[in-house]
Amino acid sequence: MKVTSVEFAGAATQPGIYPNLCHPEIAFAGRSNVGKSSLINCLLQRKVARTSATPGHTRQLNFFIINNHLTFVDLPGYGYAKVSKEERTHWQKLVEHYLVSSPSLRGVVIIIDVRRGLATEEEMLFHFLTCHRRPFVVVATKCDKLNREQLEQQRQALAARLPGSPLFFFSARDGTGKAELWRALLALAFPAAGPQTRYA
Ligand code: GTP
Ligand code: MG
């Protein structure tokens, strides 16, 4: 995918108050500090989403319009212990409201750390999205941290727990899996378009 323009279209901090956008949306969800913003930046080949070594950096929904055609939504991470219970509840309501109600949302990318695998939060998110009929794909990121043998072990362990869900391996550090993930995201965002049209 050739990214020619990326425009920050605004942020959402309150449930129900979102930028007024019309393009298909793909949202990126995952544990705090898992690498959501880095993955978005890698796909877009520029630093648009703010990344940090400190967890809990993305605290709002950030909307980015790509090629005036498609919107990426960077969601706040879950599972970060060092925020107050009130703030965590607020984030959860904000994210859940968006995932349930956005008319433009076409799919969700659930990002996990390839070294950690799946935890209860991911199982809950799968269940939540399935209940609300939201398509999702799972991306295991930070693949550069494992050797080939370890990656294969993780691939088998994850595949066994994800019957039917597409699984991708990725690294924002070296770009592993980028082209394959782009293809999957375009297919989610534009399901009616054939591959020729999607990649034109
Ligand atoms: P929050 O917004 O705080 O929830 O974090 P996030 O999920 O957006 O993570 P972010 O992209 O800020 O990355 C967190 C840390 O992981 C940073 O130090 C990144 O440099 C590092 N990181 C992200 N992706 C990769 C990757 O593919 N490989 C390696 N080695 N490090 C990564
Ligand atoms: Mg972030």
PDB file of C-alpha atoms and ligand atoms in Angstrom:
ATOM      1  CA  MET A   1       0.000   0.000   0.000  1.00  0.00           C
ATOM      2  CA  LYS A   2       1.463   3.336  -1.028  1.00  0.00           C
ATOM      3  CA  VAL A   3       0.682   5.889   1.659  1.00  0.00           C
ATOM      4  CA  THR A   4       0.657   9.323   0.093  1.00  0.00           C
ATOM      5  CA  SER A   5      -1.060  11.322   2.838  1.00  0.00           C
ATOM      6  CA  VAL A   6      -1.887  10.984   6.506  1.00  0.00           C
ATOM      7  CA  GLU A   7      -3.971  13.560   8.281  1.00  0.00           C
ATOM      8  CA  PHE A   8      -4.643  13.653  12.015  1.00  0.00           C
ATOM      9  CA  ALA A   9      -8.417  14.049  12.063  1.00  0.00           C
ATOM     10  CA  GLY A  10      -8.949  14.550  15.768  1.00  0.00           C
ATOM     11  CA  ALA A  11      -9.262  12.722  19.055  1.00  0.00           C
ATOM     12  CA  ALA A  12     -12.110  11.454  21.195  1.00  0.00           C
ATOM     13  CA  THR A  13     -12.039  11.661  24.971  1.00  0.00           C
ATOM     14  CA  GLN A  14     -15.751  11.168  25.698  1.00  0.00           C
ATOM     15  CA  PRO A  15     -18.018   8.299  24.669  1.00  0.00           C
ATOM     16  CA  GLY A  16     -20.194   9.303  21.716  1.00  0.00           C
ATOM     17  CA  ILE A  17     -18.225  12.412  20.736  1.00  0.00           C
ATOM     18  CA  TYR A  18     -16.151  11.462  17.701  1.00  0.00           C
ATOM     19  CA  PRO A  19     -14.774  13.417  14.730  1.00  0.00           C
ATOM     20  CA  ASN A  20     -17.333  13.528  11.953  1.00  0.00           C
ATOM     21  CA  LEU A  21     -15.665  11.255   9.384  1.00  0.00           C
ATOM     22  CA  CYS A  22     -16.978   9.269   6.459  1.00  0.00           C
ATOM     23  CA  HIS A  23     -14.254   6.772   5.483  1.00  0.00           C
ATOM     24  CA  PRO A  24     -14.134   3.115   6.561  1.00  0.00           C
ATOM     25  CA  GLU A  25     -12.386   2.776   9.920  1.00  0.00           C
ATOM     26  CA  ILE A  26      -9.935   0.194  11.243  1.00  0.00           C
ATOM     27  CA  ALA A  27      -9.263   0.321  14.998  1.00  0.00           C
ATOM     28  CA  PHE A  28      -6.137  -0.888  16.778  1.00  0.00           C
ATOM     29  CA  ALA A  29      -6.586  -2.374  20.237  1.00  0.00           C
ATOM     30  CA  GLY A  30      -4.241  -4.064  22.665  1.00  0.00           C
ATOM     31  CA  ARG A  31      -2.600  -4.101  26.041  1.00  0.00           C
ATOM     32  CA  SER A  32      -0.908  -0.903  27.091  1.00  0.00           C
ATOM     33  CA  ASN A  33       2.649  -0.633  25.738  1.00  0.00           C
ATOM     34  CA  VAL A  34       2.186  -3.630  23.422  1.00  0.00           C
ATOM     35  CA  GLY A  35       3.188  -1.533  20.413  1.00  0.00           C
ATOM     36  CA  LYS A  36      -0.086  -0.236  18.905  1.00  0.00           C
ATOM     37  CA  SER A  37       1.199   3.214  18.029  1.00  0.00           C
ATOM     38  CA  SER A  38       4.473   1.791  16.687  1.00  0.00           C
ATOM     39  CA  LEU A  39       2.550  -0.623  14.457  1.00  0.00           C
ATOM     40  CA  ILE A  40       0.428   2.222  13.071  1.00  0.00           C
ATOM     41  CA  ASN A  41       3.532   4.322  12.408  1.00  0.00           C
ATOM     42  CA  CYS A  42       5.209   1.397  10.677  1.00  0.00           C
ATOM     43  CA  LEU A  43       2.193   0.795   8.413  1.00  0.00           C
ATOM     44  CA  LEU A  44       2.006   4.494   7.580  1.00  0.00           C
ATOM     45  CA  GLN A  45       5.785   4.870   7.145  1.00  0.00           C
ATOM     46  CA  ARG A  46       5.825   7.983   9.287  1.00  0.00           C
ATOM     47  CA  LYS A  47       5.627   8.954  12.909  1.00  0.00           C
ATOM     48  CA  VAL A  48       2.051  10.075  13.381  1.00  0.00           C
ATOM     49  CA  ALA A  49       1.022   8.155  16.503  1.00  0.00           C
ATOM     50  CA  ARG A  50       2.993   9.024  19.631  1.00  0.00           C
ATOM     51  CA  THR A  51       4.953   6.103  21.026  1.00  0.00           C
ATOM     52  CA  SER A  52       6.557   5.726  24.421  1.00  0.00           C
ATOM     53  CA  ALA A  53       8.476   3.236  26.539  1.00  0.00           C
ATOM     54  CA  THR A  54       6.111   4.189  29.390  1.00  0.00           C
ATOM     55  CA  PRO A  55       2.783   2.317  29.385  1.00  0.00           C
ATOM     56  CA  GLY A  56      -0.490   4.217  29.235  1.00  0.00           C
ATOM     57  CA  HIS A  57       0.701   6.780  26.740  1.00  0.00           C
ATOM     58  CA  THR A  58      -2.302   6.827  24.396  1.00  0.00           C
ATOM     59  CA  ARG A  59      -5.215   8.039  26.534  1.00  0.00           C
ATOM     60  CA  GLN A  60      -7.743   8.955  23.893  1.00  0.00           C
ATOM     61  CA  LEU A  61      -9.020   7.658  20.575  1.00  0.00           C
ATOM     62  CA  ASN A  62      -6.859   9.174  17.839  1.00  0.00           C
ATOM     63  CA  PHE A  63      -8.183   9.264  14.266  1.00  0.00           C
ATOM     64  CA  PHE A  64      -5.885   9.344  11.237  1.00  0.00           C
ATOM     65  CA  ILE A  65      -7.129   9.657   7.652  1.00  0.00           C
ATOM     66  CA  ILE A  66      -4.968   7.825   5.116  1.00  0.00           C
ATOM     67  CA  ASN A  67      -4.896   8.820   1.427  1.00  0.00           C
ATOM     68  CA  ASN A  68      -8.253  10.545   2.018  1.00  0.00           C
ATOM     69  CA  HIS A  69      -9.683   7.044   1.768  1.00  0.00           C
ATOM     70  CA  LEU A  70      -9.420   5.135   5.032  1.00  0.00           C
ATOM     71  CA  THR A  71      -9.260   5.955   8.758  1.00  0.00           C
ATOM     72  CA  PHE A  72      -7.061   4.314  11.401  1.00  0.00           C
ATOM     73  CA  VAL A  73      -8.150   4.651  15.028  1.00  0.00           C
ATOM     74  CA  ASP A  74      -5.472   4.268  17.703  1.00  0.00           C
ATOM     75  CA  LEU A  75      -7.226   3.161  20.897  1.00  0.00           C
ATOM     76  CA  PRO A  76      -5.983   3.568  24.486  1.00  0.00           C
ATOM     77  CA  GLY A  77      -4.420   0.355  25.792  1.00  0.00           C
ATOM     78  CA  TYR A  78      -5.953  -1.847  28.451  1.00  0.00           C
ATOM     79  CA  GLY A  79      -4.391  -3.602  31.419  1.00  0.00           C
ATOM     80  CA  TYR A  80      -2.246  -0.738  32.659  1.00  0.00           C
ATOM     81  CA  ALA A  81      -2.154  -1.049  36.437  1.00  0.00           C
ATOM     82  CA  LYS A  82      -0.816   2.381  37.333  1.00  0.00           C
ATOM     83  CA  VAL A  83      -3.914   4.424  36.551  1.00  0.00           C
ATOM     84  CA  SER A  84      -6.814   4.999  38.922  1.00  0.00           C
ATOM     85  CA  LYS A  85      -9.788   2.700  38.795  1.00  0.00           C
ATOM     86  CA  GLU A  86     -11.958   5.634  37.659  1.00  0.00           C
ATOM     87  CA  GLU A  87      -9.667   6.405  34.761  1.00  0.00           C
ATOM     88  CA  ARG A  88      -9.509   2.766  33.717  1.00  0.00           C
ATOM     89  CA  THR A  89     -13.310   2.532  33.809  1.00  0.00           C
ATOM     90  CA  HIS A  90     -13.517   5.722  31.742  1.00  0.00           C
ATOM     91  CA  TRP A  91     -11.152   4.311  29.072  1.00  0.00           C
ATOM     92  CA  GLN A  92     -13.063   1.071  28.990  1.00  0.00           C
ATOM     93  CA  LYS A  93     -16.395   2.868  28.486  1.00  0.00           C
ATOM     94  CA  LEU A  94     -14.861   5.082  25.829  1.00  0.00           C
ATOM     95  CA  VAL A  95     -13.386   2.167  23.867  1.00  0.00           C
ATOM     96  CA  GLU A  96     -16.415  -0.084  24.246  1.00  0.00           C
ATOM     97  CA  HIS A  97     -18.808   2.664  23.208  1.00  0.00           C
ATOM     98  CA  TYR A  98     -16.768   3.339  20.102  1.00  0.00           C
ATOM     99  CA  LEU A  99     -16.443  -0.353  19.193  1.00  0.00           C
ATOM    100  CA  VAL A 100     -20.174  -0.893  19.530  1.00  0.00           C
ATOM    101  CA  SER A 101     -21.513   2.286  17.974  1.00  0.00           C
ATOM    102  CA  SER A 102     -19.191   3.509  15.224  1.00  0.00           C
ATOM    103  CA  PRO A 103     -21.082   3.278  11.921  1.00  0.00           C
ATOM    104  CA  SER A 104     -17.826   3.357   9.935  1.00  0.00           C
ATOM    105  CA  LEU A 105     -15.876   0.714  11.863  1.00  0.00           C
ATOM    106  CA  ARG A 106     -15.059  -2.194   9.526  1.00  0.00           C
ATOM    107  CA  GLY A 107     -12.639  -4.174  11.610  1.00  0.00           C
ATOM    108  CA  VAL A 108     -10.434  -4.320  14.683  1.00  0.00           C
ATOM    109  CA  VAL A 109      -6.782  -5.250  14.911  1.00  0.00           C
ATOM    110  CA  ILE A 110      -6.034  -6.902  18.243  1.00  0.00           C
ATOM    111  CA  ILE A 111      -2.354  -6.575  18.935  1.00  0.00           C
ATOM    112  CA  ILE A 112      -0.533  -8.917  21.282  1.00  0.00           C
ATOM    113  CA  ASP A 113       3.100  -9.245  22.288  1.00  0.00           C
ATOM    114  CA  VAL A 114       4.385 -12.367  20.530  1.00  0.00           C
ATOM    115  CA  ARG A 115       6.311 -13.289  23.715  1.00  0.00           C
ATOM    116  CA  ARG A 116       3.285 -13.067  26.001  1.00  0.00           C
ATOM    117  CA  GLY A 117       0.568 -14.625  23.904  1.00  0.00           C
ATOM    118  CA  LEU A 118      -3.075 -14.336  24.881  1.00  0.00           C
ATOM    119  CA  ALA A 119      -4.387 -13.299  28.285  1.00  0.00           C
ATOM    120  CA  THR A 120      -7.860 -12.950  29.789  1.00  0.00           C
ATOM    121  CA  GLU A 121      -8.227  -9.416  28.410  1.00  0.00           C
ATOM    122  CA  GLU A 122      -7.776 -10.651  24.838  1.00  0.00           C
ATOM    123  CA  GLU A 123     -10.223 -13.523  25.350  1.00  0.00           C
ATOM    124  CA  MET A 124     -12.753 -10.979  26.663  1.00  0.00           C
ATOM    125  CA  LEU A 125     -12.152  -8.697  23.702  1.00  0.00           C
ATOM    126  CA  PHE A 126     -12.654 -11.598  21.232  1.00  0.00           C
ATOM    127  CA  HIS A 127     -15.898 -12.416  22.971  1.00  0.00           C
ATOM    128  CA  PHE A 128     -17.032  -8.762  23.034  1.00  0.00           C
ATOM    129  CA  LEU A 129     -16.289  -8.254  19.318  1.00  0.00           C
ATOM    130  CA  THR A 130     -17.888 -11.548  18.341  1.00  0.00           C
ATOM    131  CA  CYS A 131     -21.040 -10.646  20.296  1.00  0.00           C
ATOM    132  CA  HIS A 132     -21.183  -7.304  18.493  1.00  0.00           C
ATOM    133  CA  ARG A 133     -20.404  -8.863  15.109  1.00  0.00           C
ATOM    134  CA  ARG A 134     -17.244  -6.865  14.615  1.00  0.00           C
ATOM    135  CA  PRO A 135     -14.644  -8.613  12.427  1.00  0.00           C
ATOM    136  CA  PHE A 136     -11.152  -8.748  13.901  1.00  0.00           C
ATOM    137  CA  VAL A 137      -7.659  -9.981  13.153  1.00  0.00           C
ATOM    138  CA  VAL A 138      -4.929 -10.771  15.670  1.00  0.00           C
ATOM    139  CA  VAL A 139      -1.413  -9.428  15.240  1.00  0.00           C
ATOM    140  CA  ALA A 140       1.486 -10.779  17.280  1.00  0.00           C
ATOM    141  CA  THR A 141       4.031  -7.965  17.304  1.00  0.00           C
ATOM    142  CA  LYS A 142       7.662  -7.536  18.456  1.00  0.00           C
ATOM    143  CA  CYS A 143       8.626 -10.627  16.444  1.00  0.00           C
ATOM    144  CA  ASP A 144      12.170  -9.284  16.251  1.00  0.00           C
ATOM    145  CA  LYS A 145      12.512 -10.276  19.924  1.00  0.00           C
ATOM    146  CA  LEU A 146      12.270 -14.024  19.162  1.00  0.00           C
ATOM    147  CA  ASN A 147      14.382 -16.370  17.077  1.00  0.00           C
ATOM    148  CA  ARG A 148      12.922 -18.501  14.307  1.00  0.00           C
ATOM    149  CA  GLU A 149      12.368 -21.546  16.483  1.00  0.00           C
ATOM    150  CA  GLN A 150      10.639 -19.563  19.230  1.00  0.00           C
ATOM    151  CA  LEU A 151       8.438 -17.864  16.627  1.00  0.00           C
ATOM    152  CA  GLU A 152       7.337 -21.208  15.257  1.00  0.00           C
ATOM    153  CA  GLN A 153       6.473 -22.400  18.776  1.00  0.00           C
ATOM    154  CA  GLN A 154       4.413 -19.266  19.364  1.00  0.00           C
ATOM    155  CA  ARG A 155       2.732 -19.614  15.982  1.00  0.00           C
ATOM    156  CA  GLN A 156       1.541 -23.099  16.873  1.00  0.00           C
ATOM    157  CA  ALA A 157       0.497 -22.159  20.418  1.00  0.00           C
ATOM    158  CA  LEU A 158      -1.468 -19.113  19.214  1.00  0.00           C
ATOM    159  CA  ALA A 159      -3.063 -20.845  16.234  1.00  0.00           C
ATOM    160  CA  ALA A 160      -4.367 -23.556  18.570  1.00  0.00           C
ATOM    161  CA  ARG A 161      -6.152 -20.923  20.628  1.00  0.00           C
ATOM    162  CA  LEU A 162      -7.495 -18.893  17.718  1.00  0.00           C
ATOM    163  CA  PRO A 163      -9.545 -21.229  15.624  1.00  0.00           C
ATOM    164  CA  GLY A 164     -10.899 -19.261  12.709  1.00  0.00           C
ATOM    165  CA  SER A 165      -9.322 -15.872  13.488  1.00  0.00           C
ATOM    166  CA  PRO A 166      -6.678 -14.581  11.113  1.00  0.00           C
ATOM    167  CA  LEU A 167      -3.263 -14.351  12.799  1.00  0.00           C
ATOM    168  CA  PHE A 168      -0.366 -12.188  11.607  1.00  0.00           C
ATOM    169  CA  PHE A 169       3.200 -11.840  12.800  1.00  0.00           C
ATOM    170  CA  PHE A 170       4.681  -8.373  12.801  1.00  0.00           C
ATOM    171  CA  SER A 171       7.623  -6.259  13.848  1.00  0.00           C
ATOM    172  CA  ALA A 172       7.554  -2.480  13.858  1.00  0.00           C
ATOM    173  CA  ARG A 173      11.315  -2.570  14.245  1.00  0.00           C
ATOM    174  CA  ASP A 174      12.135  -4.405  11.014  1.00  0.00           C
ATOM    175  CA  GLY A 175       8.816  -4.268   9.095  1.00  0.00           C
ATOM    176  CA  THR A 176       8.125  -8.031   9.222  1.00  0.00           C
ATOM    177  CA  GLY A 177       4.564  -8.806   8.109  1.00  0.00           C
ATOM    178  CA  LYS A 178       3.765  -5.292   6.927  1.00  0.00           C
ATOM    179  CA  ALA A 179       2.628  -6.056   3.356  1.00  0.00           C
ATOM    180  CA  GLU A 180       0.551  -9.028   4.486  1.00  0.00           C
ATOM    181  CA  LEU A 181      -1.158  -7.017   7.210  1.00  0.00           C
ATOM    182  CA  TRP A 182      -1.920  -4.165   4.811  1.00  0.00           C
ATOM    183  CA  ARG A 183      -3.643  -6.620   2.471  1.00  0.00           C
ATOM    184  CA  ALA A 184      -5.791  -7.931   5.327  1.00  0.00           C
ATOM    185  CA  LEU A 185      -6.707  -4.416   6.501  1.00  0.00           C
ATOM    186  CA  LEU A 186      -7.741  -3.306   3.014  1.00  0.00           C
ATOM    187  CA  ALA A 187      -9.865  -6.437   2.649  1.00  0.00           C
ATOM    188  CA  LEU A 188     -11.569  -5.610   5.969  1.00  0.00           C
ATOM    189  CA  ALA A 189     -12.079  -1.955   5.097  1.00  0.00           C
ATOM    190  CA  PHE A 190     -13.256  -2.517   1.523  1.00  0.00           C
ATOM    191  CA  PRO A 191     -14.808  -5.993   1.486  1.00  0.00           C
ATOM    192  CA  ALA A 192     -16.822  -5.368  -1.675  1.00  0.00           C
ATOM    193  CA  ALA A 193     -13.816  -4.290  -3.744  1.00  0.00           C
ATOM    194  CA  GLY A 194     -11.795  -6.971  -5.508  1.00  0.00           C
ATOM    195  CA  PRO A 195      -8.037  -7.142  -4.875  1.00  0.00           C
ATOM    196  CA  GLN A 196      -7.284  -5.260  -8.126  1.00  0.00           C
ATOM    197  CA  THR A 197      -9.410  -2.310  -7.035  1.00  0.00           C
ATOM    198  CA  ARG A 198      -8.203  -2.371  -3.429  1.00  0.00           C
ATOM    199  CA  TYR A 199      -4.538  -2.079  -4.250  1.00  0.00           C
ATOM    200  CA  ALA A 200      -4.836   0.300  -7.149  1.00  0.00           C
TER     201      ALA A 200
HETATM  202  P1  GTP B   1       0.355   2.872  24.911  1.00  0.00           P
HETATM  203  O1  GTP B   1      -0.121   3.949  23.990  1.00  0.00           O
HETATM  204  O2  GTP B   1       1.128   3.403  26.078  1.00  0.00           O
HETATM  205  O3  GTP B   1      -0.718   1.910  25.299  1.00  0.00           O
HETATM  206  O4  GTP B   1       1.474   2.003  24.143  1.00  0.00           O
HETATM  207  P2  GTP B   1       1.433   1.410  22.656  1.00  0.00           P
HETATM  208  O5  GTP B   1       0.742   0.099  22.645  1.00  0.00           O
HETATM  209  O6  GTP B   1       0.960   2.439  21.677  1.00  0.00           O
HETATM  210  O7  GTP B   1       2.990   1.078  22.436  1.00  0.00           O
HETATM  211  P3  GTP B   1       4.096   1.930  21.699  1.00  0.00           P
HETATM  212  O8  GTP B   1       3.928   1.850  20.213  1.00  0.00           O
HETATM  213  O9  GTP B   1       4.199   3.279  22.322  1.00  0.00           O
HETATM  214  O10 GTP B   1       5.397   1.039  22.018  1.00  0.00           O
HETATM  215  C1  GTP B   1       5.754   0.690  23.344  1.00  0.00           C
HETATM  216  C2  GTP B   1       7.234   0.299  23.375  1.00  0.00           C
HETATM  217  O11 GTP B   1       7.455  -0.894  22.626  1.00  0.00           O
HETATM  218  C3  GTP B   1       8.170   1.358  22.772  1.00  0.00           C
HETATM  219  O12 GTP B   1       9.362   1.395  23.550  1.00  0.00           O
HETATM  220  C4  GTP B   1       8.464   0.817  21.374  1.00  0.00           C
HETATM  221  O13 GTP B   1       9.700   1.226  20.860  1.00  0.00           O
HETATM  222  C5  GTP B   1       8.460  -0.688  21.624  1.00  0.00           C
HETATM  223  N1  GTP B   1       8.046  -1.442  20.421  1.00  0.00           N
HETATM  224  C6  GTP B   1       6.890  -1.312  19.727  1.00  0.00           C
HETATM  225  N2  GTP B   1       6.833  -2.170  18.680  1.00  0.00           N
HETATM  226  C7  GTP B   1       7.997  -2.876  18.697  1.00  0.00           C
HETATM  227  C8  GTP B   1       8.540  -3.937  17.868  1.00  0.00           C
HETATM  228  O14 GTP B   1       7.952  -4.411  16.894  1.00  0.00           O
HETATM  229  N3  GTP B   1       9.761  -4.420  18.257  1.00  0.00           N
HETATM  230  C9  GTP B   1      10.440  -3.951  19.330  1.00  0.00           C
HETATM  231  N4  GTP B   1      11.619  -4.503  19.622  1.00  0.00           N
HETATM  232  N5  GTP B   1       9.984  -2.956  20.130  1.00  0.00           N
HETATM  233  C10 GTP B   1       8.764  -2.416  19.813  1.00  0.00           C
HETATM  234 MG    MG B   2       0.032   4.229  22.000  1.00  0.00          MG
END
